[in-house]
CSV table of N, CA and C in Angstrom, one decimal:
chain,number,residue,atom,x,y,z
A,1,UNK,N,115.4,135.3,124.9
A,1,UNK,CA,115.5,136.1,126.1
A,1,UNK,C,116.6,135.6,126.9
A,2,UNK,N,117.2,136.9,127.6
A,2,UNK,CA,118.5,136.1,128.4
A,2,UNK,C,118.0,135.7,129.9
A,3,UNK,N,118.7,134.6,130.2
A,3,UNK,CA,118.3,134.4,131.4
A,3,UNK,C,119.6,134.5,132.5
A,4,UNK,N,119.1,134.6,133.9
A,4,UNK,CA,120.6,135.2,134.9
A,4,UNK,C,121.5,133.9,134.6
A,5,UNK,N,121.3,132.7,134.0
A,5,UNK,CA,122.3,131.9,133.6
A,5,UNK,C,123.2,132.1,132.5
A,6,UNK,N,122.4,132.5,131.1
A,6,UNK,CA,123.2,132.9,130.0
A,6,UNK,C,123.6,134.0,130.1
A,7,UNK,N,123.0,134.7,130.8
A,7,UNK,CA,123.8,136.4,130.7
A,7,UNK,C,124.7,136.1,131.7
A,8,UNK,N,125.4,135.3,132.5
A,8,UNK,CA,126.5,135.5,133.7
A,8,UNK,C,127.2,135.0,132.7
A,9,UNK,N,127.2,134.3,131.5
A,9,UNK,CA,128.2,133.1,130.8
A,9,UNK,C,128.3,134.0,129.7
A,10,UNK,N,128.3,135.0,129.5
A,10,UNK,CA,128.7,136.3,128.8
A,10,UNK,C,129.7,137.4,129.5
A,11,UNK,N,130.8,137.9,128.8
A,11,UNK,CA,131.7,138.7,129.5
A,11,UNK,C,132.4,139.5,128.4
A,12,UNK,N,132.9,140.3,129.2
A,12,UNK,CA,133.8,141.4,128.6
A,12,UNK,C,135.3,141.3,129.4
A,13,UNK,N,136.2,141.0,129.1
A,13,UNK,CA,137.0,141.7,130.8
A,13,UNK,C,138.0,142.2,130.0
A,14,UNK,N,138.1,143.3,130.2
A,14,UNK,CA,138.9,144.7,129.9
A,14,UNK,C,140.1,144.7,131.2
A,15,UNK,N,141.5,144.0,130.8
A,15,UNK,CA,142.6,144.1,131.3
A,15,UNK,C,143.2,145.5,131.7
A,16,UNK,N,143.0,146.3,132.6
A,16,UNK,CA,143.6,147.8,132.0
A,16,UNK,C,145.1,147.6,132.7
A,17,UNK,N,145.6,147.8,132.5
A,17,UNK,CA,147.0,147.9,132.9
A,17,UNK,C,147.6,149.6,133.7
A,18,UNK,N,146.5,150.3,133.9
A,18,UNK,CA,146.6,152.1,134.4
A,18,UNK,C,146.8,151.9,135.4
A,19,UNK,N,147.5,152.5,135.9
A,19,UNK,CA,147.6,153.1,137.7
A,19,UNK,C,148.1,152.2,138.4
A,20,UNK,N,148.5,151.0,137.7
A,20,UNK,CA,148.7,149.7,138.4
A,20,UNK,C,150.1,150.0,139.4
A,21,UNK,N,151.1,150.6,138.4
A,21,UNK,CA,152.4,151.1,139.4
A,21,UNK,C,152.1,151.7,140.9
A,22,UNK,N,150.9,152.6,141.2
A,22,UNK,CA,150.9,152.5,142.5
A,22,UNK,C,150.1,151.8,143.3
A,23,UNK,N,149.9,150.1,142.5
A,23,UNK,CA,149.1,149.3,143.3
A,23,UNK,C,150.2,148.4,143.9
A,24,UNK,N,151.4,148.6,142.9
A,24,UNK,CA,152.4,147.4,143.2
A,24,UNK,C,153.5,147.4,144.4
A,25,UNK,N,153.7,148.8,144.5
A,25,UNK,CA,155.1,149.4,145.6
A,25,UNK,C,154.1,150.1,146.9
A,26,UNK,N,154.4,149.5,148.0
A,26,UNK,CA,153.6,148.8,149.3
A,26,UNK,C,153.9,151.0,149.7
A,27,UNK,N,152.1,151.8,149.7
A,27,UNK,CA,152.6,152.8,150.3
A,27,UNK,C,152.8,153.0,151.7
A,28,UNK,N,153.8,154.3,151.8
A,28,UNK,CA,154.2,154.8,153.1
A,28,UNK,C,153.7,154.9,154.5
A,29,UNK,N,152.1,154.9,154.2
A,29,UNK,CA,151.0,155.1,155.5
A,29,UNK,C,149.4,154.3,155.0
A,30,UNK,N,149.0,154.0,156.1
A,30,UNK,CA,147.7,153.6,156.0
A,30,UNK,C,146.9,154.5,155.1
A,31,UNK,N,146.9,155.7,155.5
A,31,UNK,CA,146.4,156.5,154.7
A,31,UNK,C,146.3,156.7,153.0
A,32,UNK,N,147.8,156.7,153.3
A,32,UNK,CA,148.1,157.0,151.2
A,32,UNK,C,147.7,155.8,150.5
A,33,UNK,N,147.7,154.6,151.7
A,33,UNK,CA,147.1,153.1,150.7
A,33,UNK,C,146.3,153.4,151.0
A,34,UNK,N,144.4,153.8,151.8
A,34,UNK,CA,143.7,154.2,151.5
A,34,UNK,C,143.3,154.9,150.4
A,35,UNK,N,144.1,156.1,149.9
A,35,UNK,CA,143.8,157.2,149.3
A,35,UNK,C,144.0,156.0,148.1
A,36,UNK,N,145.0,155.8,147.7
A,36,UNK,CA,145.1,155.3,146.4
A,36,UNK,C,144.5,153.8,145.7
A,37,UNK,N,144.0,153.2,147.2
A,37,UNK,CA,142.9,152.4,146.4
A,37,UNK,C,141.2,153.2,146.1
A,38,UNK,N,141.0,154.1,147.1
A,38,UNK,CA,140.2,154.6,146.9
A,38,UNK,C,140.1,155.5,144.9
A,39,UNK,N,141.1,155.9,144.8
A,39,UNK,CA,141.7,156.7,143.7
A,39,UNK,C,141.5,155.5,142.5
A,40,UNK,N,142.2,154.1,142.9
A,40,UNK,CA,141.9,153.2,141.5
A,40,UNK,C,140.8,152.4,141.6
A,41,UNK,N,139.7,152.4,143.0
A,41,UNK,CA,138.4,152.0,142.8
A,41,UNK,C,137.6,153.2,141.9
A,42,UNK,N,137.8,154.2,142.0
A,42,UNK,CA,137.1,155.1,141.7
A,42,UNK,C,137.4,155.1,140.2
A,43,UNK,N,138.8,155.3,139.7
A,43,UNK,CA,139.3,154.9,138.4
A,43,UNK,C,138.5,153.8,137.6
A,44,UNK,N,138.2,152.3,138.1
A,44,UNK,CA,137.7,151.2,137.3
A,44,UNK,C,136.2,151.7,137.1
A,45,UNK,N,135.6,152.1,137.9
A,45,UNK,CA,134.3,152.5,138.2
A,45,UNK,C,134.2,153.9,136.9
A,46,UNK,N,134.4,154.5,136.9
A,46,UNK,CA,135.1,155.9,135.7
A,46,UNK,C,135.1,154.8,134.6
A,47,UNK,N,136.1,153.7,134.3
A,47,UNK,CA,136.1,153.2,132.8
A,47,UNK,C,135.0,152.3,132.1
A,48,UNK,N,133.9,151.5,133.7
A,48,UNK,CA,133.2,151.1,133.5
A,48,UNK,C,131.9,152.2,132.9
A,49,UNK,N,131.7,153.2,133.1
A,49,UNK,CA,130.8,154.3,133.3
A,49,UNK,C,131.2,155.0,131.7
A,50,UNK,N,132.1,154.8,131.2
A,50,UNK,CA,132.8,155.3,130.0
A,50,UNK,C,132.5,154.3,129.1
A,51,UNK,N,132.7,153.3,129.3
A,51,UNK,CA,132.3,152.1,128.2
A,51,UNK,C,131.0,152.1,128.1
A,52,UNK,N,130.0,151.6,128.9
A,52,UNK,CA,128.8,151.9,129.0
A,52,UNK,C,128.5,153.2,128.1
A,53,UNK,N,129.0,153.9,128.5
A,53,UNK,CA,128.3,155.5,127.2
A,53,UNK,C,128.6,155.0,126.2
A,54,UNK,N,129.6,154.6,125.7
A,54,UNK,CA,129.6,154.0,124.1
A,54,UNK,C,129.1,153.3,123.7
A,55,UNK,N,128.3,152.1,124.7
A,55,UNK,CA,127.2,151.0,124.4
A,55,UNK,C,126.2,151.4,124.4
A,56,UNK,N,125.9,152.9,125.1
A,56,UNK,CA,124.2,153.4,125.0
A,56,UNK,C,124.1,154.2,123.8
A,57,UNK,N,125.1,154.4,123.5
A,57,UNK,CA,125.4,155.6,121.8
A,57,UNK,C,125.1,154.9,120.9
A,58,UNK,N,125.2,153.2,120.9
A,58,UNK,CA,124.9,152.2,120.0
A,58,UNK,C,123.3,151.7,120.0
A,59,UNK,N,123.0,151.9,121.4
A,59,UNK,CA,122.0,150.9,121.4
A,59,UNK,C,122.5,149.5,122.5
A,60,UNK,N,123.4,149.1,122.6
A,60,UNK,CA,123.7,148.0,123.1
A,60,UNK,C,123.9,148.4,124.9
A,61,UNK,N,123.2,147.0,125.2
A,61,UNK,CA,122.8,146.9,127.0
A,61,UNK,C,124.2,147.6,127.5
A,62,UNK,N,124.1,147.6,129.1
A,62,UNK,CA,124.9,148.2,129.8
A,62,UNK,C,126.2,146.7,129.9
A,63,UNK,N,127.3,147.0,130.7
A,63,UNK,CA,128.2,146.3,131.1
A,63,UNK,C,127.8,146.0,132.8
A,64,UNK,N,128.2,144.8,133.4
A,64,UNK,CA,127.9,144.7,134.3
A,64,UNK,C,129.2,144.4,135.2
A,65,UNK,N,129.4,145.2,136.3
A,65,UNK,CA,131.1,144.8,137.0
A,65,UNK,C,131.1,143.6,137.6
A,66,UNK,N,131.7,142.3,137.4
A,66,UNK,CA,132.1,141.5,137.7
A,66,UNK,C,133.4,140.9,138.8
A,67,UNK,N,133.2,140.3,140.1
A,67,UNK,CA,134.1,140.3,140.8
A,67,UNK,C,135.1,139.4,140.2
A,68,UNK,N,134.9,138.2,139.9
A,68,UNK,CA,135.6,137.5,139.7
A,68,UNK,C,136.9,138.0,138.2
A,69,UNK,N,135.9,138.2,137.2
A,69,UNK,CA,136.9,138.9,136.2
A,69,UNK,C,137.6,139.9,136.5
A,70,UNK,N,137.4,141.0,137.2
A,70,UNK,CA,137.9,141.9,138.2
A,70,UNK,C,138.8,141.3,138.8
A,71,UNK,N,139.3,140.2,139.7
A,71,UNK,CA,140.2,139.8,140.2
A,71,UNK,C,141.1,139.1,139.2
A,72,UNK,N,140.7,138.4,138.2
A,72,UNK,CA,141.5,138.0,137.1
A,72,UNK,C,142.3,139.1,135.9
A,73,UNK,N,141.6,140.0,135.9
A,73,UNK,CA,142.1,141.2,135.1
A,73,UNK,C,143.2,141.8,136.0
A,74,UNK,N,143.1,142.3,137.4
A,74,UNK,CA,144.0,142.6,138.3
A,74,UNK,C,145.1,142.1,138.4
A,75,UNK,N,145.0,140.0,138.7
A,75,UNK,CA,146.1,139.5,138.7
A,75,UNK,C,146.6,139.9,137.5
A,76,UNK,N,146.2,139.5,135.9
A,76,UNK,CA,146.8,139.7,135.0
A,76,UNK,C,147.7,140.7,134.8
A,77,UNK,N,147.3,141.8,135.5
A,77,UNK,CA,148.3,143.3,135.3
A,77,UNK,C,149.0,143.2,136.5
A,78,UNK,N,149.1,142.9,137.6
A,78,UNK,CA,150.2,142.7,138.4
A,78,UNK,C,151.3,141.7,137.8
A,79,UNK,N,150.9,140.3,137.2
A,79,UNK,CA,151.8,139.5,136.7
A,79,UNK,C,152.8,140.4,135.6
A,80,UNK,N,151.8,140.7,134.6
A,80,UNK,CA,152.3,142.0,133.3
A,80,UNK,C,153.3,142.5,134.2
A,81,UNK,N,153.3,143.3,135.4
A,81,UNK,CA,154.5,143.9,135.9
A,81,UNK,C,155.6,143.7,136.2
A,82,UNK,N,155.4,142.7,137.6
A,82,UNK,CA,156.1,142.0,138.5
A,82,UNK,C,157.0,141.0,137.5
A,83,UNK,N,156.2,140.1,136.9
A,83,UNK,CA,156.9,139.1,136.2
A,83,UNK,C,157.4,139.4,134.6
A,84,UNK,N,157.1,140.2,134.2
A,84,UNK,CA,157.5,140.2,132.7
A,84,UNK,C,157.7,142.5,132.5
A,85,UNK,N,158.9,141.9,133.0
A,85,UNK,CA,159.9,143.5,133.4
A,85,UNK,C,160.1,144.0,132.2
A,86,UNK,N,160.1,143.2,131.3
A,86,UNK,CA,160.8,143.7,129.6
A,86,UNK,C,159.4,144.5,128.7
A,87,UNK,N,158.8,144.7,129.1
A,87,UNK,CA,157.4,145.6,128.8
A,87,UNK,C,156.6,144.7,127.7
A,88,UNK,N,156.6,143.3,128.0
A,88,UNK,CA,155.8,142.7,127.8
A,88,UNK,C,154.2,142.9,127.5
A,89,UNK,N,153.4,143.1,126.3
A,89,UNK,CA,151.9,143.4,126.4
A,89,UNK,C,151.3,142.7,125.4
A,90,UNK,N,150.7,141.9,125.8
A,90,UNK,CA,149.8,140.6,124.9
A,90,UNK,C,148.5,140.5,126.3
A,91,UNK,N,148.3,139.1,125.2
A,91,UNK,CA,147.3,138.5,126.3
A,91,UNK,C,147.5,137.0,126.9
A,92,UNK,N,148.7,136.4,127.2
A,92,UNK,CA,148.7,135.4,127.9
A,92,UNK,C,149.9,136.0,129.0
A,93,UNK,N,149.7,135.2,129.9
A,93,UNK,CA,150.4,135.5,131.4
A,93,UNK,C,152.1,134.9,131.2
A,94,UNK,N,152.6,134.8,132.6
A,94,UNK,CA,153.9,134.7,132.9
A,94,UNK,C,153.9,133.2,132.8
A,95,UNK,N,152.7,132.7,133.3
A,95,UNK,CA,152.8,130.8,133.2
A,95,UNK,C,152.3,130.4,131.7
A,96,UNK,N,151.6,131.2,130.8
A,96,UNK,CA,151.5,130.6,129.7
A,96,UNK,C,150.0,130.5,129.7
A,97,UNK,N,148.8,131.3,130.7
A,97,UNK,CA,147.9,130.7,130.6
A,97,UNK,C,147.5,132.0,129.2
A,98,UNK,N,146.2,131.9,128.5
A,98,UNK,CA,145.3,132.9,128.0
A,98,UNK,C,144.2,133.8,128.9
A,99,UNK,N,143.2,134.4,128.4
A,99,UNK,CA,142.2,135.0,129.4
A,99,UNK,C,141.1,134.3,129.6
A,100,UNK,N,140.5,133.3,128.5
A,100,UNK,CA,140.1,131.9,129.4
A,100,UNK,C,140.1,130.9,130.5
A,101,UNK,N,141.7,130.8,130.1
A,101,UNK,CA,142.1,130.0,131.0
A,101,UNK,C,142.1,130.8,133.1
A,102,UNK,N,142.7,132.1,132.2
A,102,UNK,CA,142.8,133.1,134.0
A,102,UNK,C,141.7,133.5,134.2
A,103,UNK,N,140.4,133.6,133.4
A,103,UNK,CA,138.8,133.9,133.8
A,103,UNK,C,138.9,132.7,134.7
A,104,UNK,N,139.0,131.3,134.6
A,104,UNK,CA,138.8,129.9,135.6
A,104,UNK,C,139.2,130.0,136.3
A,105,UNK,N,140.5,130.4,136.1
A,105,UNK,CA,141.2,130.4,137.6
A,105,UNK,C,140.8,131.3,138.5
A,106,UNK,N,139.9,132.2,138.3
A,106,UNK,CA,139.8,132.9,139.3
A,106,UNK,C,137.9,133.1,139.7
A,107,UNK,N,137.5,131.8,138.9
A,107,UNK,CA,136.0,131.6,139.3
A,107,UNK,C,134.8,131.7,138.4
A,108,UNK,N,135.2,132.5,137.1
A,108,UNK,CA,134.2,132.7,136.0
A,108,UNK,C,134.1,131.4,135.6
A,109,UNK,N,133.3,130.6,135.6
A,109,UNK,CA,133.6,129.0,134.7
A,109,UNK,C,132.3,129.0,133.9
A,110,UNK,N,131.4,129.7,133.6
A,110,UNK,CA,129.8,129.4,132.5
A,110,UNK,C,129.7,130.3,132.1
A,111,UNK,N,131.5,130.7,131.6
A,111,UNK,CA,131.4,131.5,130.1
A,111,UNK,C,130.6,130.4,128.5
A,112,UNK,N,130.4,131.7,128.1
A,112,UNK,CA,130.3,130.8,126.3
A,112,UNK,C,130.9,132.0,125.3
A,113,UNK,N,130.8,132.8,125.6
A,113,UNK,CA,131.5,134.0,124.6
A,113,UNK,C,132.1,135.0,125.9
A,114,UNK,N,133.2,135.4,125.3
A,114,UNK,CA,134.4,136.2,125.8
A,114,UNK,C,135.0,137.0,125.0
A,115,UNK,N,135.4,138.2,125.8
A,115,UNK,CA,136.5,139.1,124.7
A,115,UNK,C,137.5,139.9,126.2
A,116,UNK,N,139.1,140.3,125.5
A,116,UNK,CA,139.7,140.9,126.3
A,116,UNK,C,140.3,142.0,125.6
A,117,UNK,N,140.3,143.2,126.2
A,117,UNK,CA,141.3,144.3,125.9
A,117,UNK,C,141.7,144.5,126.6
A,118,UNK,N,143.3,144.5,126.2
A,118,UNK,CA,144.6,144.7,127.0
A,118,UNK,C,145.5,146.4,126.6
A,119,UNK,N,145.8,147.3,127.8
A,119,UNK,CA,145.9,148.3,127.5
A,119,UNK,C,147.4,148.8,128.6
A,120,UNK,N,148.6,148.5,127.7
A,120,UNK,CA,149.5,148.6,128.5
A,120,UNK,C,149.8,149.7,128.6
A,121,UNK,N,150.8,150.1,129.9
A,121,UNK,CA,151.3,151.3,130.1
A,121,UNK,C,150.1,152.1,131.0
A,122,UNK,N,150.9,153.6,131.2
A,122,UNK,CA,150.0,154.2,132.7
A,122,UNK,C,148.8,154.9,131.2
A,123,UNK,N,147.3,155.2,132.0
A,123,UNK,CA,146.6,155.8,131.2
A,123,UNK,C,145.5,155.9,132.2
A,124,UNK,N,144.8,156.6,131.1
A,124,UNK,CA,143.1,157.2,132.1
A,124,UNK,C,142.3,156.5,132.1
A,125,UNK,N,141.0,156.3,132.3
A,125,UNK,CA,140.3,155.5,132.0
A,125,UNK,C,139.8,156.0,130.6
A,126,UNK,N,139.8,157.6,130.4
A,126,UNK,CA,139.0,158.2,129.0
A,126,UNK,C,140.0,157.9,128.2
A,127,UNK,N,141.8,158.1,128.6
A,127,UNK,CA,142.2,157.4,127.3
A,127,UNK,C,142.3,156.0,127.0
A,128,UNK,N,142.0,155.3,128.2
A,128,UNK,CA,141.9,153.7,127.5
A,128,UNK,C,140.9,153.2,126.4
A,129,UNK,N,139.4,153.6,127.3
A,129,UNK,CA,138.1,153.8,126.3
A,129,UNK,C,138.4,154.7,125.1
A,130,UNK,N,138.9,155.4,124.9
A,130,UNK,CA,139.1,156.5,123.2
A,130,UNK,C,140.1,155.4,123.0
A,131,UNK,N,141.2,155.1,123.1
A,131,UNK,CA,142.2,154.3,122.6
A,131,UNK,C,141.6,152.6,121.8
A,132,UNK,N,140.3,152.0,122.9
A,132,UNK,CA,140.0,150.8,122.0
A,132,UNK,C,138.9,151.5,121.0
A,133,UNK,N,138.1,152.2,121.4
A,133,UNK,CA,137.0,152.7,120.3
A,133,UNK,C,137.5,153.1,119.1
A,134,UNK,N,138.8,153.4,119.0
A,134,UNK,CA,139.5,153.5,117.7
A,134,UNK,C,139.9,152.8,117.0
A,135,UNK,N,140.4,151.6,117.7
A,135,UNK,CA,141.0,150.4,117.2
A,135,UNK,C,139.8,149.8,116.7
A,136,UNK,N,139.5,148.9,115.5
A,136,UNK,CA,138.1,148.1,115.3
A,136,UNK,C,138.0,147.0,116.1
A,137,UNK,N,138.9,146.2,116.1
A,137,UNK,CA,139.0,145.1,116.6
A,137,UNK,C,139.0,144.9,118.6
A,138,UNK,N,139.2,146.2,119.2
A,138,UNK,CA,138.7,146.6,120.4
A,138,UNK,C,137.4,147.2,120.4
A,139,UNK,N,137.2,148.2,119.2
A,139,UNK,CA,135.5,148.5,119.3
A,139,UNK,C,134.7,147.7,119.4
A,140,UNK,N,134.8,146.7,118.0
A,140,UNK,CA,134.1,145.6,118.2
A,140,UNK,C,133.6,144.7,119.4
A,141,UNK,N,134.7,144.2,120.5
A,141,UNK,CA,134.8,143.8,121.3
A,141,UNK,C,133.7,144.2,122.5
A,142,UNK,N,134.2,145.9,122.8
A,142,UNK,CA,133.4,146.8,123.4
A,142,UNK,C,132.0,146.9,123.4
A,143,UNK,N,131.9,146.6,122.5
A,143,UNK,CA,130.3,147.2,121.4
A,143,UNK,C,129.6,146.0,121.3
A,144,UNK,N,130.3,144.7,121.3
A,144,UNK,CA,129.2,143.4,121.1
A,144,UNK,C,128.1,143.0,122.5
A,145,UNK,N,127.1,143.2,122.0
A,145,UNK,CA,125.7,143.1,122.9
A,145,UNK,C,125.5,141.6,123.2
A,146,UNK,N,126.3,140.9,122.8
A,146,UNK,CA,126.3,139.4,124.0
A,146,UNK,C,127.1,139.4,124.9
A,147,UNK,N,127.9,140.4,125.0
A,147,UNK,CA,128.9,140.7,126.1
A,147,UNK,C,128.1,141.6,127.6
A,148,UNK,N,128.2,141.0,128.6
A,148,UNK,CA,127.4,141.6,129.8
A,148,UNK,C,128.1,141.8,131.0
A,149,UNK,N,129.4,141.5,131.3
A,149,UNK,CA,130.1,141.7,132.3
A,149,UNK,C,131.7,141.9,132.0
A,150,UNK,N,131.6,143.1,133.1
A,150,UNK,CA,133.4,143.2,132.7
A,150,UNK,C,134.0,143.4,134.3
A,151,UNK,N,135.8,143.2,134.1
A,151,UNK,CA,136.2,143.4,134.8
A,151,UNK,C,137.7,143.9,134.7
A,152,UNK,N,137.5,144.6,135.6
A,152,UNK,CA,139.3,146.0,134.8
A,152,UNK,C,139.8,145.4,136.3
C-alpha cells in the first residue's frame, strides 16, 4: 500500500512546450497578461484532465498536479525557447542538466521512479495527449500506475 511518502516519490512530469510563445513576450496590458495566463492555467489543467481519461480507460489511478514539477517543466520550456533558438527538442536543458537533475532543482527530491514527455512546438493539450498515446514509449510512460504526479 502506498503511503503520502512513496506516492510523493513517484512522478510523471510532462514537459509541454504549447502556448509557451505567449508566456515569453511580456503582454501589452494587465489585462491580456491576465487573460492569457488565465488561458494557459486553464490549458495545463485541460491536459491534466486528458491524461487522467486515458489512465481511467486503463484502470490506472489518477495523476496528481504537482507544484514543484510544474515549475520545473515551465522552466524547462522557457530555457527550450529563450536559450536554444535553433529548435532544439530533447530532454536535457541549456546547462546540460536532465529531468532529474531539474525535478531537484526546483524541489522534488524523494523521487524513486520518474518519466518525462517532451512535446515541442505550439499544440493543444488534446493534441499533445493523442500525440504521446500513440507513441509507445510516451504511452507507456503515461499509463505506468507507479507514476502519481505530474507537472506541465
Amino acid at each position: 500500500m502506498d503511503t503520502p511518502f512513496t506516492m510523493r516519490g513517484r512522478l510523471l512530469c510532462i514537459a509541454l512546450l504549447a502556448g509557451l510563445a505567449a508566456l515569453v513576450f511580456p503582454a501589452p496590458s494587465v489585462v491580456a497578461q491576465s487573460s492569457s495566463s488565465d488561458r494557459f492555467l486553464a490549458e495545463e489543467a485541460q491536459a491534466v484532465y486528458l491524461a487522467n481519461l486515458e489512465r481511467a480507460a486503463v484502470g490506472v489511478p489518477p495523476l496528481r498536479w504537482n507544484r514543484e514539477l510544474t515549475l520545473a517543466a515551465r522552466a524547462f520550456s522557457y530555457d527550450a525557447v529563450v536559450n536554444r533558438p535553433d529548435g532544439y527538442c530533447g530532454h536535457e536543458d541549456s546547462i546540460g542538466r536532465g529531468p532529474g537533475e531539474r525535478m531537484a532543482a526546483y524541489g522534488y527530491v524523494n523521487m524513486t521512479t520518474w518519466a518525462e514527455n517532451v512535446l515541442c512546438g505550439m499544440a493543444t493539450p488534446a493534441s499533445a495527449i493523442g500525440a504521446w498515446m500513440r507513441s509507445d514509449g510516451h504511452r507507456t510512460a503515461m499509463l505506468d500506475p507507479t507514476l502519481r504526479e505530474i507537472g506541465l
